[in-house]
């Protein structure tokens, strides 16, 4: 297999990262993809940095062992807690690592937005990674952060576009921390599934950041710069999970936009050196 035809490895705590995978597939239709969703340990947002890092390293090893030419951490929480460790591991094989926070922070820092809201998991918010990343590039932007721990379970259980998601969203979006914002970052790869509900709540009066599109565009440009884009006429797509439920399978196909076959591979019970 040619160097450039090797697959792109993508991982998340569940199926939310499929929103990133879907955009990568759309922008880079010749690329093969290997996706790993750690549904067994979902959600990552309420776990310690040490545990999140351990999970992320094991998944990265799995993707590297499957000959991936690039690693995409399609999880804000994993990015906030384990980015350095994943980069260090991938560097051993000269494999680039892409996260879902840096491209978004860069995009937001150089727009006309002045009061940016961030909705994310507890772990991502407690790390203040969005605030630090944005204000490092543009200290004049005000960043207002709010943890929304109920959203991932609501989405994973299929309650988007439902009375339950409406109530949960209203509770978070009316919080005083998000008042007077002019834009909102959905700081979890699960959240784009409810982006239309968020836009409807605000009556399209604020900008809701489309993170998957920003991240996929960044990856496309960087792979082109590195001469690593594939022109394969027969790309393949492999989807792995650490655990599988009927709801997960149903929603995963909806997230990715096509029929996919999920394979259960519990890498956490395999002893790896």
PDB file of C-alpha atoms in Angstrom, residues 27-224:
ATOM      1  CA  UNK A  27     -14.151  16.613   1.690  1.00  0.00           C
ATOM      2  CA  UNK A  28     -11.703  13.763   1.081  1.00  0.00           C
ATOM      3  CA  UNK A  29     -13.738  11.094  -0.759  1.00  0.00           C
ATOM      4  CA  UNK A  30     -10.686   9.027  -1.728  1.00  0.00           C
ATOM      5  CA  UNK A  31      -9.486   8.550   1.863  1.00  0.00           C
ATOM      6  CA  UNK A  32      -9.890   5.287   3.751  1.00  0.00           C
ATOM      7  CA  UNK A  33     -11.039   5.643   7.361  1.00  0.00           C
ATOM      8  CA  UNK A  34     -10.729   3.531  10.491  1.00  0.00           C
ATOM      9  CA  UNK A  35     -12.959   4.691  13.334  1.00  0.00           C
ATOM     10  CA  UNK A  36     -12.896   3.587  16.959  1.00  0.00           C
ATOM     11  CA  UNK A  37     -15.680   4.540  19.359  1.00  0.00           C
ATOM     12  CA  UNK A  38     -15.054   3.718  23.003  1.00  0.00           C
ATOM     13  CA  UNK A  39     -18.711   3.201  23.818  1.00  0.00           C
ATOM     14  CA  UNK A  40     -17.817   0.939  26.744  1.00  0.00           C
ATOM     15  CA  UNK A  41     -16.412   3.887  28.700  1.00  0.00           C
ATOM     16  CA  UNK A  42     -18.799   6.604  27.518  1.00  0.00           C
ATOM     17  CA  UNK A  43     -18.923   9.387  28.573  1.00  0.00           C
ATOM     18  CA  UNK A  44     -15.330  10.594  28.997  1.00  0.00           C
ATOM     19  CA  UNK A  45     -16.475  13.951  30.338  1.00  0.00           C
ATOM     20  CA  UNK A  46     -16.887  12.830  33.938  1.00  0.00           C
ATOM     21  CA  UNK A  47     -13.656  10.810  34.165  1.00  0.00           C
ATOM     22  CA  UNK A  48     -10.213  11.766  35.485  1.00  0.00           C
ATOM     23  CA  UNK A  49      -7.381  12.977  33.278  1.00  0.00           C
ATOM     24  CA  UNK A  50      -5.384   9.838  34.090  1.00  0.00           C
ATOM     25  CA  UNK A  51      -8.168   7.494  32.978  1.00  0.00           C
ATOM     26  CA  UNK A  52      -8.948   9.465  29.813  1.00  0.00           C
ATOM     27  CA  UNK A  53      -5.244   9.462  28.915  1.00  0.00           C
ATOM     28  CA  UNK A  54      -5.016   5.707  29.469  1.00  0.00           C
ATOM     29  CA  UNK A  55      -7.979   5.056  27.183  1.00  0.00           C
ATOM     30  CA  UNK A  56      -6.681   7.443  24.514  1.00  0.00           C
ATOM     31  CA  UNK A  57      -3.241   5.833  24.445  1.00  0.00           C
ATOM     32  CA  UNK A  58      -4.695   2.345  24.036  1.00  0.00           C
ATOM     33  CA  UNK A  59      -6.919   3.462  21.172  1.00  0.00           C
ATOM     34  CA  UNK A  60      -4.045   5.292  19.486  1.00  0.00           C
ATOM     35  CA  UNK A  61      -1.930   2.129  19.673  1.00  0.00           C
ATOM     36  CA  UNK A  62      -4.773   0.192  18.049  1.00  0.00           C
ATOM     37  CA  UNK A  63      -5.020   2.698  15.184  1.00  0.00           C
ATOM     38  CA  UNK A  64      -1.251   2.784  14.657  1.00  0.00           C
ATOM     39  CA  UNK A  65      -1.159  -1.015  14.595  1.00  0.00           C
ATOM     40  CA  UNK A  66      -3.770  -0.814  11.832  1.00  0.00           C
ATOM     41  CA  UNK A  67      -1.360   1.198   9.679  1.00  0.00           C
ATOM     42  CA  UNK A  68      -3.044   4.596   9.993  1.00  0.00           C
ATOM     43  CA  UNK A  69      -1.157   7.489   8.378  1.00  0.00           C
ATOM     44  CA  UNK A  70      -2.803  10.108  10.614  1.00  0.00           C
ATOM     45  CA  UNK A  71      -4.662  10.169  13.929  1.00  0.00           C
ATOM     46  CA  UNK A  72      -7.709  12.358  14.520  1.00  0.00           C
ATOM     47  CA  UNK A  73      -8.740  12.825  18.152  1.00  0.00           C
ATOM     48  CA  UNK A  74     -12.420  13.402  17.382  1.00  0.00           C
ATOM     49  CA  UNK A  75     -13.189  14.026  21.037  1.00  0.00           C
ATOM     50  CA  UNK A  76     -12.891  17.357  22.830  1.00  0.00           C
ATOM     51  CA  UNK A  77     -12.440  15.706  26.222  1.00  0.00           C
ATOM     52  CA  UNK A  78      -9.639  13.440  24.986  1.00  0.00           C
ATOM     53  CA  UNK A  79      -8.009  16.436  23.303  1.00  0.00           C
ATOM     54  CA  UNK A  80      -8.175  18.466  26.500  1.00  0.00           C
ATOM     55  CA  UNK A  81      -6.666  15.687  28.600  1.00  0.00           C
ATOM     56  CA  UNK A  82      -4.466  13.482  26.427  1.00  0.00           C
ATOM     57  CA  UNK A  83      -3.289  15.431  23.368  1.00  0.00           C
ATOM     58  CA  UNK A  84       0.397  15.581  24.374  1.00  0.00           C
ATOM     59  CA  UNK A  85       0.510  11.873  25.154  1.00  0.00           C
ATOM     60  CA  UNK A  86      -1.148  10.902  21.870  1.00  0.00           C
ATOM     61  CA  UNK A  87       1.218  13.150  19.899  1.00  0.00           C
ATOM     62  CA  UNK A  88       4.253  11.651  21.657  1.00  0.00           C
ATOM     63  CA  UNK A  89       3.089   8.125  20.806  1.00  0.00           C
ATOM     64  CA  UNK A  90       2.262   8.942  17.172  1.00  0.00           C
ATOM     65  CA  UNK A  91       5.562  10.777  16.701  1.00  0.00           C
ATOM     66  CA  UNK A  92       7.371   7.491  17.229  1.00  0.00           C
ATOM     67  CA  UNK A  93       5.968   6.426  13.853  1.00  0.00           C
ATOM     68  CA  UNK A  94       6.084   9.884  12.289  1.00  0.00           C
ATOM     69  CA  UNK A  95       2.283  10.042  12.170  1.00  0.00           C
ATOM     70  CA  UNK A  96       0.581  13.475  12.408  1.00  0.00           C
ATOM     71  CA  UNK A  97      -2.133  14.041  15.011  1.00  0.00           C
ATOM     72  CA  UNK A  98      -5.140  16.313  14.550  1.00  0.00           C
ATOM     73  CA  UNK A  99      -7.431  17.482  17.323  1.00  0.00           C
ATOM     74  CA  UNK A 100     -10.875  19.086  17.256  1.00  0.00           C
ATOM     75  CA  UNK A 101     -10.069  22.156  19.348  1.00  0.00           C
ATOM     76  CA  UNK A 102      -7.066  23.912  17.765  1.00  0.00           C
ATOM     77  CA  UNK A 103      -8.635  24.517  14.312  1.00  0.00           C
ATOM     78  CA  UNK A 104     -11.835  25.847  15.888  1.00  0.00           C
ATOM     79  CA  UNK A 105      -9.981  28.109  18.319  1.00  0.00           C
ATOM     80  CA  UNK A 106      -7.923  29.539  15.461  1.00  0.00           C
ATOM     81  CA  UNK A 107     -11.018  30.153  13.343  1.00  0.00           C
ATOM     82  CA  UNK A 108     -12.899  31.854  16.177  1.00  0.00           C
ATOM     83  CA  UNK A 109      -9.922  33.958  17.286  1.00  0.00           C
ATOM     84  CA  UNK A 110      -9.743  35.735  13.945  1.00  0.00           C
ATOM     85  CA  UNK A 111     -13.420  36.492  13.360  1.00  0.00           C
ATOM     86  CA  UNK A 112     -15.497  39.472  14.416  1.00  0.00           C
ATOM     87  CA  UNK A 113     -16.936  37.638  17.418  1.00  0.00           C
ATOM     88  CA  UNK A 114     -16.252  39.284  20.772  1.00  0.00           C
ATOM     89  CA  UNK A 115     -18.297  37.229  23.237  1.00  0.00           C
ATOM     90  CA  UNK A 116     -17.908  33.534  22.550  1.00  0.00           C
ATOM     91  CA  UNK A 117     -19.783  30.838  24.456  1.00  0.00           C
ATOM     92  CA  UNK A 118     -18.478  27.296  24.881  1.00  0.00           C
ATOM     93  CA  UNK A 119     -20.781  24.382  25.691  1.00  0.00           C
ATOM     94  CA  UNK A 120     -18.889  21.180  26.512  1.00  0.00           C
ATOM     95  CA  UNK A 121     -18.377  18.299  28.939  1.00  0.00           C
ATOM     96  CA  UNK A 122     -17.276  18.847  32.534  1.00  0.00           C
ATOM     97  CA  UNK A 123     -13.736  17.714  31.815  1.00  0.00           C
ATOM     98  CA  UNK A 124     -13.308  19.954  28.772  1.00  0.00           C
ATOM     99  CA  UNK A 125     -14.690  22.967  30.603  1.00  0.00           C
ATOM    100  CA  UNK A 126     -12.580  22.374  33.717  1.00  0.00           C
ATOM    101  CA  UNK A 127      -9.445  22.314  31.534  1.00  0.00           C
ATOM    102  CA  UNK A 128     -10.369  25.771  30.096  1.00  0.00           C
ATOM    103  CA  UNK A 129      -8.706  24.602  26.887  1.00  0.00           C
ATOM    104  CA  UNK A 130     -10.990  26.612  24.579  1.00  0.00           C
ATOM    105  CA  UNK A 131     -10.551  29.799  26.585  1.00  0.00           C
ATOM    106  CA  UNK A 132      -6.773  29.379  26.755  1.00  0.00           C
ATOM    107  CA  UNK A 133      -6.459  28.486  23.072  1.00  0.00           C
ATOM    108  CA  UNK A 134      -8.643  31.354  21.823  1.00  0.00           C
ATOM    109  CA  UNK A 135      -7.233  34.042  24.106  1.00  0.00           C
ATOM    110  CA  UNK A 136      -3.675  32.982  23.353  1.00  0.00           C
ATOM    111  CA  UNK A 137      -4.375  33.941  19.747  1.00  0.00           C
ATOM    112  CA  UNK A 138      -6.621  36.906  20.537  1.00  0.00           C
ATOM    113  CA  UNK A 139      -6.698  38.138  24.164  1.00  0.00           C
ATOM    114  CA  UNK A 140      -9.479  40.615  23.351  1.00  0.00           C
ATOM    115  CA  UNK A 141     -12.143  37.919  22.947  1.00  0.00           C
ATOM    116  CA  UNK A 142     -14.324  37.127  25.952  1.00  0.00           C
ATOM    117  CA  UNK A 143     -14.918  33.395  26.382  1.00  0.00           C
ATOM    118  CA  UNK A 144     -17.839  32.168  28.479  1.00  0.00           C
ATOM    119  CA  UNK A 145     -17.747  28.445  29.377  1.00  0.00           C
ATOM    120  CA  UNK A 146     -20.520  26.134  30.572  1.00  0.00           C
ATOM    121  CA  UNK A 147     -20.454  22.406  31.291  1.00  0.00           C
ATOM    122  CA  UNK A 148     -23.399  20.436  29.888  1.00  0.00           C
ATOM    123  CA  UNK A 149     -22.958  16.886  31.236  1.00  0.00           C
ATOM    124  CA  UNK A 150     -26.470  15.701  30.326  1.00  0.00           C
ATOM    125  CA  UNK A 151     -26.213  16.324  26.601  1.00  0.00           C
ATOM    126  CA  UNK A 152     -24.019  13.367  25.611  1.00  0.00           C
ATOM    127  CA  UNK A 153     -26.261  10.763  27.334  1.00  0.00           C
ATOM    128  CA  UNK A 154     -29.345  12.419  25.817  1.00  0.00           C
ATOM    129  CA  UNK A 155     -27.839  12.218  22.320  1.00  0.00           C
ATOM    130  CA  UNK A 156     -26.412   8.722  22.781  1.00  0.00           C
ATOM    131  CA  UNK A 157     -29.835   7.465  23.886  1.00  0.00           C
ATOM    132  CA  UNK A 158     -31.477   8.919  20.790  1.00  0.00           C
ATOM    133  CA  UNK A 159     -33.425  11.729  22.446  1.00  0.00           C
ATOM    134  CA  UNK A 160     -32.347  14.484  20.032  1.00  0.00           C
ATOM    135  CA  UNK A 161     -35.281  16.375  18.499  1.00  0.00           C
ATOM    136  CA  UNK A 162     -37.306  15.250  21.473  1.00  0.00           C
ATOM    137  CA  UNK A 163     -39.023  16.918  24.412  1.00  0.00           C
ATOM    138  CA  UNK A 164     -36.172  15.704  26.617  1.00  0.00           C
ATOM    139  CA  UNK A 165     -33.435  17.355  24.545  1.00  0.00           C
ATOM    140  CA  UNK A 166     -35.527  20.523  24.337  1.00  0.00           C
ATOM    141  CA  UNK A 167     -35.807  20.761  28.134  1.00  0.00           C
ATOM    142  CA  UNK A 168     -32.126  19.978  28.717  1.00  0.00           C
ATOM    143  CA  UNK A 169     -30.988  22.480  26.085  1.00  0.00           C
ATOM    144  CA  UNK A 170     -33.224  25.218  27.436  1.00  0.00           C
ATOM    145  CA  UNK A 171     -31.803  24.658  30.920  1.00  0.00           C
ATOM    146  CA  UNK A 172     -28.232  25.087  29.684  1.00  0.00           C
ATOM    147  CA  UNK A 173     -28.712  27.805  27.070  1.00  0.00           C
ATOM    148  CA  UNK A 174     -30.615  30.076  29.467  1.00  0.00           C
ATOM    149  CA  UNK A 175     -27.806  29.858  32.018  1.00  0.00           C
ATOM    150  CA  UNK A 176     -26.469  33.299  32.940  1.00  0.00           C
ATOM    151  CA  UNK A 177     -22.975  32.275  31.835  1.00  0.00           C
ATOM    152  CA  UNK A 178     -24.150  32.203  28.225  1.00  0.00           C
ATOM    153  CA  UNK A 179     -26.063  35.462  28.235  1.00  0.00           C
ATOM    154  CA  UNK A 180     -25.046  38.174  25.762  1.00  0.00           C
ATOM    155  CA  UNK A 181     -22.880  35.862  23.629  1.00  0.00           C
ATOM    156  CA  UNK A 182     -22.638  36.498  19.884  1.00  0.00           C
ATOM    157  CA  UNK A 183     -21.437  33.014  18.966  1.00  0.00           C
ATOM    158  CA  UNK A 184     -21.453  29.529  20.476  1.00  0.00           C
ATOM    159  CA  UNK A 185     -18.932  26.711  20.136  1.00  0.00           C
ATOM    160  CA  UNK A 186     -20.459  23.274  20.517  1.00  0.00           C
ATOM    161  CA  UNK A 187     -17.410  21.847  22.281  1.00  0.00           C
ATOM    162  CA  UNK A 188     -18.200  18.162  21.947  1.00  0.00           C
ATOM    163  CA  UNK A 189     -18.368  16.142  18.737  1.00  0.00           C
ATOM    164  CA  UNK A 190     -21.742  14.751  19.808  1.00  0.00           C
ATOM    165  CA  UNK A 191     -23.319  18.202  19.854  1.00  0.00           C
ATOM    166  CA  UNK A 192     -23.499  18.862  16.072  1.00  0.00           C
ATOM    167  CA  UNK A 193     -26.310  16.298  16.072  1.00  0.00           C
ATOM    168  CA  UNK A 194     -28.423  18.892  17.892  1.00  0.00           C
ATOM    169  CA  UNK A 195     -27.056  21.955  16.076  1.00  0.00           C
ATOM    170  CA  UNK A 196     -30.431  22.727  14.470  1.00  0.00           C
ATOM    171  CA  UNK A 197     -32.141  22.585  17.862  1.00  0.00           C
ATOM    172  CA  UNK A 198     -29.574  25.052  19.203  1.00  0.00           C
ATOM    173  CA  UNK A 199     -30.028  27.374  16.204  1.00  0.00           C
ATOM    174  CA  UNK A 200     -33.804  27.243  16.598  1.00  0.00           C
ATOM    175  CA  UNK A 201     -33.516  28.103  20.285  1.00  0.00           C
ATOM    176  CA  UNK A 202     -31.568  31.243  19.409  1.00  0.00           C
ATOM    177  CA  UNK A 203     -33.799  31.960  16.400  1.00  0.00           C
ATOM    178  CA  UNK A 204     -30.585  32.143  14.337  1.00  0.00           C
ATOM    179  CA  UNK A 205     -29.619  35.367  16.132  1.00  0.00           C
ATOM    180  CA  UNK A 206     -26.185  34.088  17.160  1.00  0.00           C
ATOM    181  CA  UNK A 207     -23.582  32.170  15.192  1.00  0.00           C
ATOM    182  CA  UNK A 208     -23.377  28.498  16.091  1.00  0.00           C
ATOM    183  CA  UNK A 209     -19.921  27.248  15.129  1.00  0.00           C
ATOM    184  CA  UNK A 210     -19.850  24.273  12.729  1.00  0.00           C
ATOM    185  CA  UNK A 211     -16.839  22.508  14.264  1.00  0.00           C
ATOM    186  CA  UNK A 212     -16.774  19.327  12.098  1.00  0.00           C
ATOM    187  CA  UNK A 213     -16.539  21.374   8.898  1.00  0.00           C
ATOM    188  CA  UNK A 214     -13.734  23.556  10.309  1.00  0.00           C
ATOM    189  CA  UNK A 215     -11.769  20.527  11.531  1.00  0.00           C
ATOM    190  CA  UNK A 216     -12.204  18.559   8.298  1.00  0.00           C
ATOM    191  CA  UNK A 217     -11.062  21.530   6.207  1.00  0.00           C
ATOM    192  CA  UNK A 218      -7.976  21.913   8.388  1.00  0.00           C
ATOM    193  CA  UNK A 219      -7.113  18.206   8.027  1.00  0.00           C
ATOM    194  CA  UNK A 220      -7.624  18.337   4.262  1.00  0.00           C
ATOM    195  CA  UNK A 221      -5.302  21.323   3.867  1.00  0.00           C
ATOM    196  CA  UNK A 222      -2.605  19.869   6.104  1.00  0.00           C
ATOM    197  CA  UNK A 223      -2.619  16.454   4.417  1.00  0.00           C
ATOM    198  CA  UNK A 224      -2.346  18.189   1.048  1.00  0.00           C
TER     199      UNK A 224
END
